[in-house]
Short mmCIF file of C-alpha atoms in Angstrom, two decimals:
data_model
loop_
_atom_site.label_atom_id
_atom_site.label_comp_id
_atom_site.label_asym_id
_atom_site.label_seq_id
_atom_site.Cartn_x
_atom_site.Cartn_y
_atom_site.Cartn_z
CA ARG A 1 -11.42 -40.92 8.32
CA SER A 2 -10.15 -44.35 7.34
CA PRO A 3 -9.15 -46.87 9.99
CA PRO A 4 -5.40 -47.23 10.64
CA LEU A 5 -3.58 -49.80 8.56
CA PRO A 6 -2.35 -52.96 10.22
CA ILE A 7 1.36 -52.95 10.99
CA THR A 8 2.15 -55.48 8.27
CA CYS A 9 0.44 -53.36 5.55
CA ALA A 10 2.22 -50.22 6.75
CA ARG A 11 5.56 -52.02 6.61
CA ILE A 12 4.88 -53.31 3.10
CA ILE A 13 3.82 -49.87 1.85
CA GLY A 14 6.87 -48.28 3.51
CA VAL A 15 9.23 -50.84 2.01
CA ALA A 16 7.66 -50.40 -1.45
CA ALA A 17 8.01 -46.64 -1.24
CA MET A 18 11.63 -46.91 -0.11
CA SER A 19 12.52 -49.31 -2.89
CA ALA A 20 11.09 -47.05 -5.61
CA PRO A 21 13.75 -45.15 -7.54
CA TYR A 22 14.42 -41.75 -5.99
CA GLN A 23 13.35 -38.88 -8.21
CA SER A 24 14.60 -35.46 -7.26
CA MET A 25 13.90 -32.07 -8.70
CA ASP A 26 16.49 -30.60 -11.00
CA GLU A 27 18.99 -28.38 -9.25
CA GLU A 28 18.73 -24.66 -9.83
CA THR A 29 20.91 -23.17 -12.46
CA GLY A 30 22.98 -20.06 -11.79
CA CYS A 31 20.52 -17.95 -13.76
CA GLN A 32 17.55 -19.22 -11.70
CA LYS A 33 19.39 -18.48 -8.46
CA CYS A 34 20.27 -15.01 -9.70
CA CYS A 35 16.67 -14.33 -10.78
CA ARG A 36 15.38 -15.46 -7.38
CA GLN A 37 17.82 -13.13 -5.62
CA VAL A 38 16.90 -10.22 -7.92
CA LYS A 39 13.19 -10.80 -7.23
CA LYS A 40 13.83 -10.78 -3.50
CA CYS A 41 15.86 -7.57 -3.76
CA VAL A 42 13.24 -5.82 -5.90
CA LEU A 43 10.42 -6.89 -3.58
CA GLY A 44 12.38 -5.83 -0.50
CA THR A 45 13.25 -2.47 -2.06
CA PHE A 46 9.62 -1.90 -3.07
CA CYS A 47 8.40 -2.68 0.46
CA ALA A 48 11.04 -0.39 1.97
CA VAL A 49 10.05 2.45 -0.38
CA VAL A 50 6.36 2.02 0.47
CA VAL A 51 7.11 2.10 4.19
CA ALA A 52 9.37 5.16 3.77
CA VAL A 53 6.74 7.02 1.74
CA CYS A 54 4.08 6.23 4.35
CA LEU A 55 6.34 7.50 7.13
CA VAL A 56 7.16 10.71 5.24
CA GLN A 57 3.45 11.23 4.53
CA ALA A 58 2.58 10.76 8.22
CA VAL A 59 5.31 13.15 9.37
CA LEU A 60 4.30 15.83 6.83
CA TYR A 61 0.62 15.49 7.78
CA LYS A 62 1.47 15.84 11.46
CA TRP A 63 3.69 18.86 10.75
CA ALA A 64 1.12 20.56 8.50
CA THR A 65 -1.70 20.19 11.04
CA MET A 66 0.40 20.81 14.14
CA HIS A 67 -1.48 23.84 15.49
CA CYS A 68 -4.69 23.44 13.51
CA SER A 69 -7.72 23.07 15.76
CA ALA A 70 -11.03 24.83 16.32
CA SER A 71 -9.72 26.53 19.45
CA SER A 72 -6.76 28.04 17.59
CA LEU A 73 -9.10 29.57 14.98
CA THR A 74 -11.18 31.63 17.43
CA GLY A 75 -11.00 35.28 16.48
CA TYR A 76 -9.26 34.54 13.16
CA GLU A 77 -9.89 37.18 10.50
CA TYR A 78 -10.66 35.32 7.27
CA PRO A 79 -9.25 37.21 4.26
CA GLY A 80 -12.17 39.05 2.66
CA GLY A 81 -14.75 37.55 5.01
CA GLY A 82 -14.07 39.04 8.41
CA THR A 83 -14.38 37.17 11.71
CA ASP A 84 -17.68 35.42 10.99
CA ASP A 85 -17.62 34.14 7.43
CA LEU A 86 -15.02 32.79 5.09
CA VAL A 87 -16.86 34.19 2.06
CA PRO A 88 -18.11 37.80 2.10
CA ARG A 89 -21.86 38.37 2.08
CA ASN A 90 -21.73 40.28 -1.17
CA SER A 91 -19.86 37.95 -3.53
CA LEU A 92 -20.25 37.03 -7.17
CA LEU A 93 -19.80 33.48 -8.39
CA VAL A 94 -18.71 33.31 -12.03
CA GLU A 95 -18.61 30.12 -14.07
CA ARG A 96 -15.88 29.73 -16.69
CA GLU A 97 -16.26 28.05 -20.03
CA PRO A 98 -15.53 24.29 -19.84
CA ALA A 99 -12.01 23.30 -20.84
CA TRP A 100 -10.62 19.95 -21.98
CA TRP A 101 -9.66 19.06 -18.38
CA GLY A 102 -13.07 19.85 -16.85
CA ASP A 103 -15.41 22.58 -15.65
CA SER A 104 -14.36 25.30 -13.26
CA PHE A 105 -15.91 28.11 -11.27
#
């Protein structure tokens, strides 16, 4: 850190800076203002859509898994498997020919 300037130097630098011609940025044109507003609107809309989609996803997840727990599945008869297994003991696994979208069983 440099030592503070003496008062006389600070006054001279301040006076020199104040006497320099003032240069300002160009003012915005109507098109630039409009583009800035459109960008803000698009960004705000995008953020609102993302938040809305997240909320809908959370509500649907909560609704879909409302009564799904291990305790609610006790005694459940799995289709084709009975009360113990989801897949029957005597089952045949057949592989299909690969297609353009991938392999399948």
